[in-house]
CSV table of C-alpha atoms in Angstrom, one decimal:
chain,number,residue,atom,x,y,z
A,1,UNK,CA,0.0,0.0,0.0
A,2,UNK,CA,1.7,3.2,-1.3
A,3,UNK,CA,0.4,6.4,-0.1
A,4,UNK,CA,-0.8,8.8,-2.3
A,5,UNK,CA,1.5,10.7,-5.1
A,6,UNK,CA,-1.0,13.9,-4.6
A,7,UNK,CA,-1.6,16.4,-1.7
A,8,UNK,CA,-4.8,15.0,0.6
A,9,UNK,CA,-5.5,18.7,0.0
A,10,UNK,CA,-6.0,18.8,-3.1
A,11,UNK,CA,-9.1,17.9,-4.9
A,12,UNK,CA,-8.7,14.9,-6.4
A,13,UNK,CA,-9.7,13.7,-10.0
A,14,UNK,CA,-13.0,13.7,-12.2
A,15,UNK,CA,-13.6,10.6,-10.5
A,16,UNK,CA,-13.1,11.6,-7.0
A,17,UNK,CA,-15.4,13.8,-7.7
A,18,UNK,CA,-18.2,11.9,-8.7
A,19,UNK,CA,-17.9,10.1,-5.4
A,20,UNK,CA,-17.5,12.7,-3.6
A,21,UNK,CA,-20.7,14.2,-4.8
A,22,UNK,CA,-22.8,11.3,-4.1
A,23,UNK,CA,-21.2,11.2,-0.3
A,24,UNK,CA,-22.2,15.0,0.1
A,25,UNK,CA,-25.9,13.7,-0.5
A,26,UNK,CA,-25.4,10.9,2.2
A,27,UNK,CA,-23.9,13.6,4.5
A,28,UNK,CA,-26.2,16.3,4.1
A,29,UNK,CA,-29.1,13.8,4.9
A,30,UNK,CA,-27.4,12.1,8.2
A,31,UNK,CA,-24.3,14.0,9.8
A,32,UNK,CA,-24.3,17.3,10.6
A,33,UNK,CA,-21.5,19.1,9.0
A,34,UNK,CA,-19.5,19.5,12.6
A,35,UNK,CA,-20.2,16.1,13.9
A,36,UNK,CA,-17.9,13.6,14.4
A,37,UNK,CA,-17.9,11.3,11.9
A,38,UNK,CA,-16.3,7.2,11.7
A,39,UNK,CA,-15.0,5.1,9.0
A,40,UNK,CA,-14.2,1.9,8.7
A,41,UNK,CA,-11.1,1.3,6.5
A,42,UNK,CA,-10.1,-2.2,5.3
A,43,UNK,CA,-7.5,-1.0,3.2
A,44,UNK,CA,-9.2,-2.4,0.5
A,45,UNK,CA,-10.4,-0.2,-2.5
A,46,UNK,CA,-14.1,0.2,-1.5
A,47,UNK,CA,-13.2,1.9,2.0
A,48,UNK,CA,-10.3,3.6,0.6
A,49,UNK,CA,-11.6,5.6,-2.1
A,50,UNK,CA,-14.5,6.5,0.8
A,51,UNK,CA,-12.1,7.7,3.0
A,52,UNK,CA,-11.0,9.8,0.5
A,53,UNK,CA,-13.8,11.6,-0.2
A,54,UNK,CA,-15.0,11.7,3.3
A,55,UNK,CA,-11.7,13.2,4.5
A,56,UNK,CA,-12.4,16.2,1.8
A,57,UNK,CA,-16.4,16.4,2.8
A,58,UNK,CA,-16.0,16.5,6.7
A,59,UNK,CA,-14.1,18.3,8.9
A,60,UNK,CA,-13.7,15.7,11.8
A,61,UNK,CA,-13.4,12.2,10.4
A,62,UNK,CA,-11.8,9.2,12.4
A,63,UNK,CA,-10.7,6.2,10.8
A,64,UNK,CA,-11.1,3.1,12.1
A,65,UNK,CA,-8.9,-0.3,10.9
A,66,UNK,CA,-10.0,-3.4,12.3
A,67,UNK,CA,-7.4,-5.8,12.4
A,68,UNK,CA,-9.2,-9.5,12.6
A,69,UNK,CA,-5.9,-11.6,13.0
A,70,UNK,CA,-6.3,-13.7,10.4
A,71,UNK,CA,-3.4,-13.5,8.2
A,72,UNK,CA,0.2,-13.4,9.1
A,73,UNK,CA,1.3,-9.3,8.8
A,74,UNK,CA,-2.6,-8.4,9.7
A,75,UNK,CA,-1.2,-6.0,12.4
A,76,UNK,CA,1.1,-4.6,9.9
A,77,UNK,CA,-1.4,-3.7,7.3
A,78,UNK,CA,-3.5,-2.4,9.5
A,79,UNK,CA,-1.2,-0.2,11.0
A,80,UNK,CA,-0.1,0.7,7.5
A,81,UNK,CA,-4.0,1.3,6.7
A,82,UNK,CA,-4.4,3.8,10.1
A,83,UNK,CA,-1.2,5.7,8.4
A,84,UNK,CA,-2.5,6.4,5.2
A,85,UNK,CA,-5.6,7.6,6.6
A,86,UNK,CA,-3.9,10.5,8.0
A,87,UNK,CA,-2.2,11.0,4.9
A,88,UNK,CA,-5.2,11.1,3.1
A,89,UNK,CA,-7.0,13.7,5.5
A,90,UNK,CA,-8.6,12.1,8.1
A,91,UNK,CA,-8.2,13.9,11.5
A,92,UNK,CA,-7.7,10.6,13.3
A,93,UNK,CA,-6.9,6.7,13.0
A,94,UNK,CA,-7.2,3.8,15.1
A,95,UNK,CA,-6.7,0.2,14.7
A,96,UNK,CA,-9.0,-2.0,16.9
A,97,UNK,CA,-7.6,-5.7,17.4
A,98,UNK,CA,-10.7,-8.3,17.5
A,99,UNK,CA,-10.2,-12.2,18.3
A,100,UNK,CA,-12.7,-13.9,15.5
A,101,UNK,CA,-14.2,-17.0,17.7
A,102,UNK,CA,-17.8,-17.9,17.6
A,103,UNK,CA,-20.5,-20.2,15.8
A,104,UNK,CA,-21.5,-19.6,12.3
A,105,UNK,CA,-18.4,-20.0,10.2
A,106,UNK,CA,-15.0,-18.0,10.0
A,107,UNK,CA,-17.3,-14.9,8.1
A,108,UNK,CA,-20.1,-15.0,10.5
A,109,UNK,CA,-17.9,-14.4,13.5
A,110,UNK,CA,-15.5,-12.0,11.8
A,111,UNK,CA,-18.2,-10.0,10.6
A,112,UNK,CA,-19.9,-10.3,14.3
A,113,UNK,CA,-16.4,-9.6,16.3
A,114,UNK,CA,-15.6,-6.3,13.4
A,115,UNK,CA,-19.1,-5.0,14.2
A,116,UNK,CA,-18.7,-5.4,18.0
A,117,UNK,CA,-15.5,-3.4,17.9
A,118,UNK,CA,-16.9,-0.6,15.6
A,119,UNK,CA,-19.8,-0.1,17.4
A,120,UNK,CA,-17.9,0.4,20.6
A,121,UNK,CA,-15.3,2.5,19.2
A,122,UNK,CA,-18.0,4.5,16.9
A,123,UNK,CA,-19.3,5.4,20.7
A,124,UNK,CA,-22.6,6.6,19.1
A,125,UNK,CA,-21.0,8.4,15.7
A,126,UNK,CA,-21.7,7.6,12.5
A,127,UNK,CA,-19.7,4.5,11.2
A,128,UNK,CA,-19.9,4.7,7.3
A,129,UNK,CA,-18.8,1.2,5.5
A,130,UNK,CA,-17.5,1.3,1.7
A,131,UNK,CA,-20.4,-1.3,0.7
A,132,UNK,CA,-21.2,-0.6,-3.1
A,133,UNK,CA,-24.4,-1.5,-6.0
A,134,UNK,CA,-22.2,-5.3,-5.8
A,135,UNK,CA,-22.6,-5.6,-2.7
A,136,UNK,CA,-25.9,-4.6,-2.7
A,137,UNK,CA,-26.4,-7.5,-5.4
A,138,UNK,CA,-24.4,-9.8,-4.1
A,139,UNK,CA,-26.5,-9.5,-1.0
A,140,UNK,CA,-29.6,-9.8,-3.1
A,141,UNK,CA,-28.8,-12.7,-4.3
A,142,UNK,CA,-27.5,-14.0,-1.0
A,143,UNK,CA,-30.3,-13.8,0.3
A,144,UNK,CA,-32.8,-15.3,-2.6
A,145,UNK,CA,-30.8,-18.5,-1.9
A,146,UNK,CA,-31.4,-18.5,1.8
A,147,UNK,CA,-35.7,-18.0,0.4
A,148,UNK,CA,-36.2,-15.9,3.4
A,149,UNK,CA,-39.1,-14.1,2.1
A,150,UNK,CA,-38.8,-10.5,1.1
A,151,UNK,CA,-37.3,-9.3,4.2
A,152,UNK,CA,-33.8,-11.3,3.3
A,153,UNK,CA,-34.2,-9.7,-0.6
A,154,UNK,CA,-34.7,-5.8,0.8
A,155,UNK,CA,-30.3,-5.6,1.3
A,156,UNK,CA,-28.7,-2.8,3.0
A,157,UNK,CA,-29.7,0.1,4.5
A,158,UNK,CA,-28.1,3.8,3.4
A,159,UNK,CA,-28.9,4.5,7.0
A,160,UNK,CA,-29.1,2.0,9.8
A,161,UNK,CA,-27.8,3.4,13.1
A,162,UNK,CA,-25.3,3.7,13.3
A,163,UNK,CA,-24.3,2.2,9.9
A,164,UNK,CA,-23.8,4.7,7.0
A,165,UNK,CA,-23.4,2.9,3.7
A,166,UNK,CA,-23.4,6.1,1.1
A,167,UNK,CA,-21.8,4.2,-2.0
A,168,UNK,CA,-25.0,2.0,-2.5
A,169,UNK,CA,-25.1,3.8,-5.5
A,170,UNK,CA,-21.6,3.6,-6.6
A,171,UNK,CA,-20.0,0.4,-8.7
A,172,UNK,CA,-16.6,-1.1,-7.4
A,173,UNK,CA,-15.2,-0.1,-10.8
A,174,UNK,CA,-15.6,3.8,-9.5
A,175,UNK,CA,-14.2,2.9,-5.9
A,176,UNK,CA,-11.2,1.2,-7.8
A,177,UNK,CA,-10.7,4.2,-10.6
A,178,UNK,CA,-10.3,6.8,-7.5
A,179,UNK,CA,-7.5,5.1,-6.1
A,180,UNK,CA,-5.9,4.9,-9.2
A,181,UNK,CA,-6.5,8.4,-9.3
A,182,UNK,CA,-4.8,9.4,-6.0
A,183,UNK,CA,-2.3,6.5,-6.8
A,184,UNK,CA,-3.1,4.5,-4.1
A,185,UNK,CA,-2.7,0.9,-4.1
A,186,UNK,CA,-5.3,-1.0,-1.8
A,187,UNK,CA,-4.3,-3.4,-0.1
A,188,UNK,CA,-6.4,-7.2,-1.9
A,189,UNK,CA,-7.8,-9.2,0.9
A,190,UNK,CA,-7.2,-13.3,-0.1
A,191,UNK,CA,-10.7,-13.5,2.2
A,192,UNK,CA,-12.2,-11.8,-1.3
A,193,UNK,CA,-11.2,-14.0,-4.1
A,194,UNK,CA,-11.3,-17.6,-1.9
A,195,UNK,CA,-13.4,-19.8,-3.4
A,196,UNK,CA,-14.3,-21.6,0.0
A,197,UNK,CA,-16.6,-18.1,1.0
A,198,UNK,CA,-19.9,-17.5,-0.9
A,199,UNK,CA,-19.7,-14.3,-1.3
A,200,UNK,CA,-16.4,-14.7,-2.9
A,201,UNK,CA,-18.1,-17.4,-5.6
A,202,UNK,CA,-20.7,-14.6,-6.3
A,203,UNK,CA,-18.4,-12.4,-7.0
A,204,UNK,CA,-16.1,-14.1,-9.2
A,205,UNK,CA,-18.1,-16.1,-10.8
A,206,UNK,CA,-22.4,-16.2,-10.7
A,207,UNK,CA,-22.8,-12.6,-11.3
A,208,UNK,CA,-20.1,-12.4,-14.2
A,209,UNK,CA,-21.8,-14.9,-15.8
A,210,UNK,CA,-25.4,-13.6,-15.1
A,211,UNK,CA,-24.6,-10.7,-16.3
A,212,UNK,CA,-22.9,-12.2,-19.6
A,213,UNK,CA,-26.1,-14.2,-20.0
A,214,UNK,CA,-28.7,-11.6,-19.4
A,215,UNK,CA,-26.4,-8.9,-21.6
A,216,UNK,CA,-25.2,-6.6,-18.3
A,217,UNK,CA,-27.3,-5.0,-16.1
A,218,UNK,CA,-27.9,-7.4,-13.7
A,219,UNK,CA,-26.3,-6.0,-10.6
A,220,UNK,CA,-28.7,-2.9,-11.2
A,221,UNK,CA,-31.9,-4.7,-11.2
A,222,UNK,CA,-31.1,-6.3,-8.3
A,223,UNK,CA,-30.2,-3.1,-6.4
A,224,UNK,CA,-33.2,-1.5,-7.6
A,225,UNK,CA,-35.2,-4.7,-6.8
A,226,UNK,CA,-33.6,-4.0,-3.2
A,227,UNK,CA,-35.1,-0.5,-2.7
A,228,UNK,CA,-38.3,-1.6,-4.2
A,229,UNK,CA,-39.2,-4.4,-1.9
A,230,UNK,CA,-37.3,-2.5,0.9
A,231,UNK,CA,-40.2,0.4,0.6
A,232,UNK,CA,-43.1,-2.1,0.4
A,233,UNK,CA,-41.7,-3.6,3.5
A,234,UNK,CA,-41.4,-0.1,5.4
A,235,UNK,CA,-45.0,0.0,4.7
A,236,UNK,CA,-46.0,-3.4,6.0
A,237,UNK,CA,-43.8,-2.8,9.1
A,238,UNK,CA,-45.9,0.6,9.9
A,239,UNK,CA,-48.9,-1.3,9.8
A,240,UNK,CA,-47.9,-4.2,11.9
A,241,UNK,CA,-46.3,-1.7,14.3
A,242,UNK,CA,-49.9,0.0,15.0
A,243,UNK,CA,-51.6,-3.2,15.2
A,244,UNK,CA,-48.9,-5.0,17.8
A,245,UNK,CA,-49.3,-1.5,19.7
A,246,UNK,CA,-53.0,-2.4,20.2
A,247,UNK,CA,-52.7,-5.8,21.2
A,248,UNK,CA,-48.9,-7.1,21.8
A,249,UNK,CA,-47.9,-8.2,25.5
A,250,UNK,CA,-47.0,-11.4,26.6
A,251,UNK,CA,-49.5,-13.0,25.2
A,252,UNK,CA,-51.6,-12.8,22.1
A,253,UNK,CA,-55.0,-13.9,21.7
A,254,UNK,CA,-55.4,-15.7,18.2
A,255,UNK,CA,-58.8,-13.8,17.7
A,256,UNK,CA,-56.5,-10.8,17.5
A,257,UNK,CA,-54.4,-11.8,14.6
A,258,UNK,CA,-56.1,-14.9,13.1
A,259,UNK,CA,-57.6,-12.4,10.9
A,260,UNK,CA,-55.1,-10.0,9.7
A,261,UNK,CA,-54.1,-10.5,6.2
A,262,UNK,CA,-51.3,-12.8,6.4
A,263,UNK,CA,-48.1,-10.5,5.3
A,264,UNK,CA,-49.6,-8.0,8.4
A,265,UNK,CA,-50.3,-10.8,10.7
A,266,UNK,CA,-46.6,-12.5,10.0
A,267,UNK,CA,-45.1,-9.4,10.5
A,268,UNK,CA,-47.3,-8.7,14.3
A,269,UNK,CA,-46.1,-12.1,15.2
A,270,UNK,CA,-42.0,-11.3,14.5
A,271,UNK,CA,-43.0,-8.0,16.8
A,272,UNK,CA,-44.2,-10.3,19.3
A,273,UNK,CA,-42.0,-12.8,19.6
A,274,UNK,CA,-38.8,-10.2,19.6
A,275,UNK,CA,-40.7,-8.7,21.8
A,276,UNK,CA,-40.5,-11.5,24.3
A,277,UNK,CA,-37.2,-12.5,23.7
A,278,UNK,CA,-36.5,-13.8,20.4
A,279,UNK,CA,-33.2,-13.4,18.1
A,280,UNK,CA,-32.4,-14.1,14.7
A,281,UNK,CA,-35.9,-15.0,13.0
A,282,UNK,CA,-35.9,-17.4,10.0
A,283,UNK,CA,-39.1,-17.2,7.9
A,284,UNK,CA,-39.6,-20.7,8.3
A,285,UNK,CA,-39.8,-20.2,11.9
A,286,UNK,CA,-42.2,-17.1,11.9
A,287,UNK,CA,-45.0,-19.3,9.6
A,288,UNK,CA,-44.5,-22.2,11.6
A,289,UNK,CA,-46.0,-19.7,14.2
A,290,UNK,CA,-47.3,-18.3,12.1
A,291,UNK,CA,-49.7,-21.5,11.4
A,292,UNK,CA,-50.4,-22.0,15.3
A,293,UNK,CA,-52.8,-18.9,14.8
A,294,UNK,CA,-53.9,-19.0,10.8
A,295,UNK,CA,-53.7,-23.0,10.4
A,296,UNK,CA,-54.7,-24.2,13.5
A,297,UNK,CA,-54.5,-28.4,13.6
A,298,UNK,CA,-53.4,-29.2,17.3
A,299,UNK,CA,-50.2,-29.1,16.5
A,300,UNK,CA,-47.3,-28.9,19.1
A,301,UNK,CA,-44.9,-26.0,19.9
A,302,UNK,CA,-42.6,-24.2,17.8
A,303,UNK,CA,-38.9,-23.9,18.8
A,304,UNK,CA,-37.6,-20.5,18.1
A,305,UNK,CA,-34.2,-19.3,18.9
A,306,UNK,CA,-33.2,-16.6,21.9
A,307,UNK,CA,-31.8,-13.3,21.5
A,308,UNK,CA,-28.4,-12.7,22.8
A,309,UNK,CA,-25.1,-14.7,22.1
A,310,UNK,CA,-25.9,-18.3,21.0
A,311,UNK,CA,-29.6,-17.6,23.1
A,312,UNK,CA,-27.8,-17.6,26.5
A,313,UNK,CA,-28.3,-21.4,27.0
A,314,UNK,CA,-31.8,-20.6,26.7
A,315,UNK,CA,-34.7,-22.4,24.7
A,316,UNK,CA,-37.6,-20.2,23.2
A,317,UNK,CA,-41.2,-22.6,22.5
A,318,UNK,CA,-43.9,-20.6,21.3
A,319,UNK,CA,-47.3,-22.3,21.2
A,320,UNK,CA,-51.0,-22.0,21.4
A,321,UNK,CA,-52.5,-22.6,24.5
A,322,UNK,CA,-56.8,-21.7,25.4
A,323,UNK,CA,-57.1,-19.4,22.3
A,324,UNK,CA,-53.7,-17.4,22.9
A,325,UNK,CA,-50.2,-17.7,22.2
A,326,UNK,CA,-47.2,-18.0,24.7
A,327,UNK,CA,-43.8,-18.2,24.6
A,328,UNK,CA,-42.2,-20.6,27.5
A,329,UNK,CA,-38.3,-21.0,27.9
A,330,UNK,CA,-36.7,-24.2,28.6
C-alpha cells in the first residue's frame, strides 16, 4: 500500500469527484457538518476511495482499521491502513484488534467480532462502511438463496444506526478508478477472491456470468429490486407496528391476529416474539407460528431461537395454548 502521489489537499480527479458528490448527498441527509464522523477502512479499494472523499467532505473524520488476526502481517497492514488515513485527511486513525471466535463460520464471526469493535469505538457516531451497488447484489442474491421471504431480498440500509453505507449507488469499478487516481494501491484481501466463501463465488463467478447471459445489467436490477421491496416492507412494518401496539404483551390472543391479512399478521407475530425475547428469526420459523394462529390443527410447539449470544443457553417454545399464544423458555 503506497500512499498517495498527490496532496490530501488537493481535490482529487473527475472521479473523485463523482464520489465525492454522491457522499455529500449521504452527508447532508445524516451528519451534521461539525459532527464527528467514523469510517471503517479495510484498506481495500471500496473503504479507501471513501475515505478519501470523506476526508475532503467532513471536517472531523476518524478512521477506524480493524485488524481481525487472520493473516500473518494483519497488524502490519492495519497499521499501515491507520497511516494512510492520516495522509489522506482524516483527523484521526485507530486500529482496533478483534479475536474472531464464535458459531457460524470463520465470516459470520468475523463479521460479528468487526461490528462489535466498531460499534464500541463509533461510541454513538456515524460509522460509514464502503459497501457498493455489488454488494448490494451480491446480498440480493444471498439472500434469494437462503428464500427468506422478502425481508432477506430488501439488502442494505443507506442508513441503519449507526451504519452509513453512502456508496450503495456507486460500482466497485468507481471505488477502484479513484485510487488509481490518488495512486493508491489497496491493499487485496485473499478472504475476497477464496473460493471456499460464498460471497467470494458470487463475486467471481455467478454474477459475471449472469450478467454475460442476461447482456449486463444485472447488478442494477437487483439493487433497484432492493429499494423496491425494501419500501413495500417499510410499509408493511408501519402497519404491523400500529396493530402490535394495540394488542402485543406477553400473550396474544389468536382472535386478535387470526384475521389480519397474512403479510400483516406474519409481521405482528415477528414484533411479538422479539418482543419477548427472540433473536435471529428465520421465515420458516415465523409461519411455523405463524400457522399456530392462521392454520390451527393441534399441533405442538414451535422452537424458536433466543436473543443474545448463541440464546444464553436458553430455549424459546412458542405455542397456542386456550385461544392465545405464549412463549415458554426451557
Amino acid at each position: 500500500m503506497r500512499l498517495p502521489v498527490s496532496s490530501p489537499a488537493q481535490p482529487g480527479g473527475v472521479v473523485l469527484w463523482e464520489l465525492r458528490k454522491a457522499l455529500r448527498a449521504w452527508l447532508a441527509q445524516h451528519a451534521p457538518a461539525q459532527a464527528r464522523v467514523c469510517v471503517a477502512l479495510s484498506g481495500g479499494a471500496d473503504s479507501l476511495a471513501l475515505t478519501a472523499a470523506l476526508a475532503r467532505e467532513h471536517t472531523a473524520v476518524e478512521a477506524l482499521v480493524v485488524d481481525h488476526g487472520l493473516q500473518p502481517e494483519s497488524a502490519q497492514t492495519a497499521a499501515r491502513a491507520a497511516q494512510l488515513a492520516l495522509d489522506l485527511g482524516c483527523s484521526g486513525s485507530r486500529v482496533l484488534p478483534v479475536t474472531v471466535n464464535g458459531a457460524g463460520g470463520l465470516e459470520a464471526a468475523a463479521r460479528t467480532a468487526r461490528q462489535a469493535a466498531l460499534r464500541q469505538a463509533g461510541a454513538g457516531s456515524p460509522v460509514l462502511l464502503g459497501h457498493t451497488l455489488d454488494d448490494q447484489a451480491e446480498t440480493v442474491l444471498l439472500g434469494l438463496a437462503r428464500g427468506s421471504g422478502p425481508r432477506s431480498i430488501q439488502g442494505m440500509r443507506a442508513w441503519d444506526d449507526p451504519w452509513g453505507r453512502p456508496l450503495l449507488g456507486v460500482r466497485r469499478a468507481m471505488t477502484r478508478a479513484v485510487c488509481a487516481e490518488l495512486g493508491v494501491q489497496p491493499h487485496e484481501d485473499p478472504m475476497n477472491t477464496d473460493p471456499r466463501f460464498v460471497r467470494a463465488r458470487l463475486r467471481a463467478e455467478v454474477l459475471p456470468l449472469l450478467e454475460d447471459v442476461l447482456q449486463g445489467g444485472v447488478a442494477e436490477a437487483l439493487a433497484r429490486t432492493a429499494d423496491a421491496v425494501r419500501a413495500d416492507n417499510g410499509h408493511l412494518d408501519e402497519e404491523a407496528a400500529a396493530v402490535y401496539a394495540k394488542i402485543g404483551g406477553a400473550k396474544i390472543a389468536v382472535t386478535d391476529v387470526a384475521g389480519l391479512p397474512g403479510p400483516i399478521r406474519r409481521r405482528v407475530l415477528r414484533l411479538w416474539l422479539m418482543g419477548n425475547g427472540a433473536g435471529a428469526l428465520t421465515e420458516t420459523q415465523i409461519r411455523s407460528v405463524d400457522a399456530l394462529a392462521s392454520a390451527w390443527r393441534g399441533q405442538g410447539p414451535v422452537a424458536v431461537p433466543a436473543a443474545g449470544p448463541q440464546g444464553g443457553g436458553r430455549r424459546l417454545m412458542a405455542r397456542r395454548s386456550y385461544g392465545r399464544l405464549e412463549l415458554e423458555i426451557r
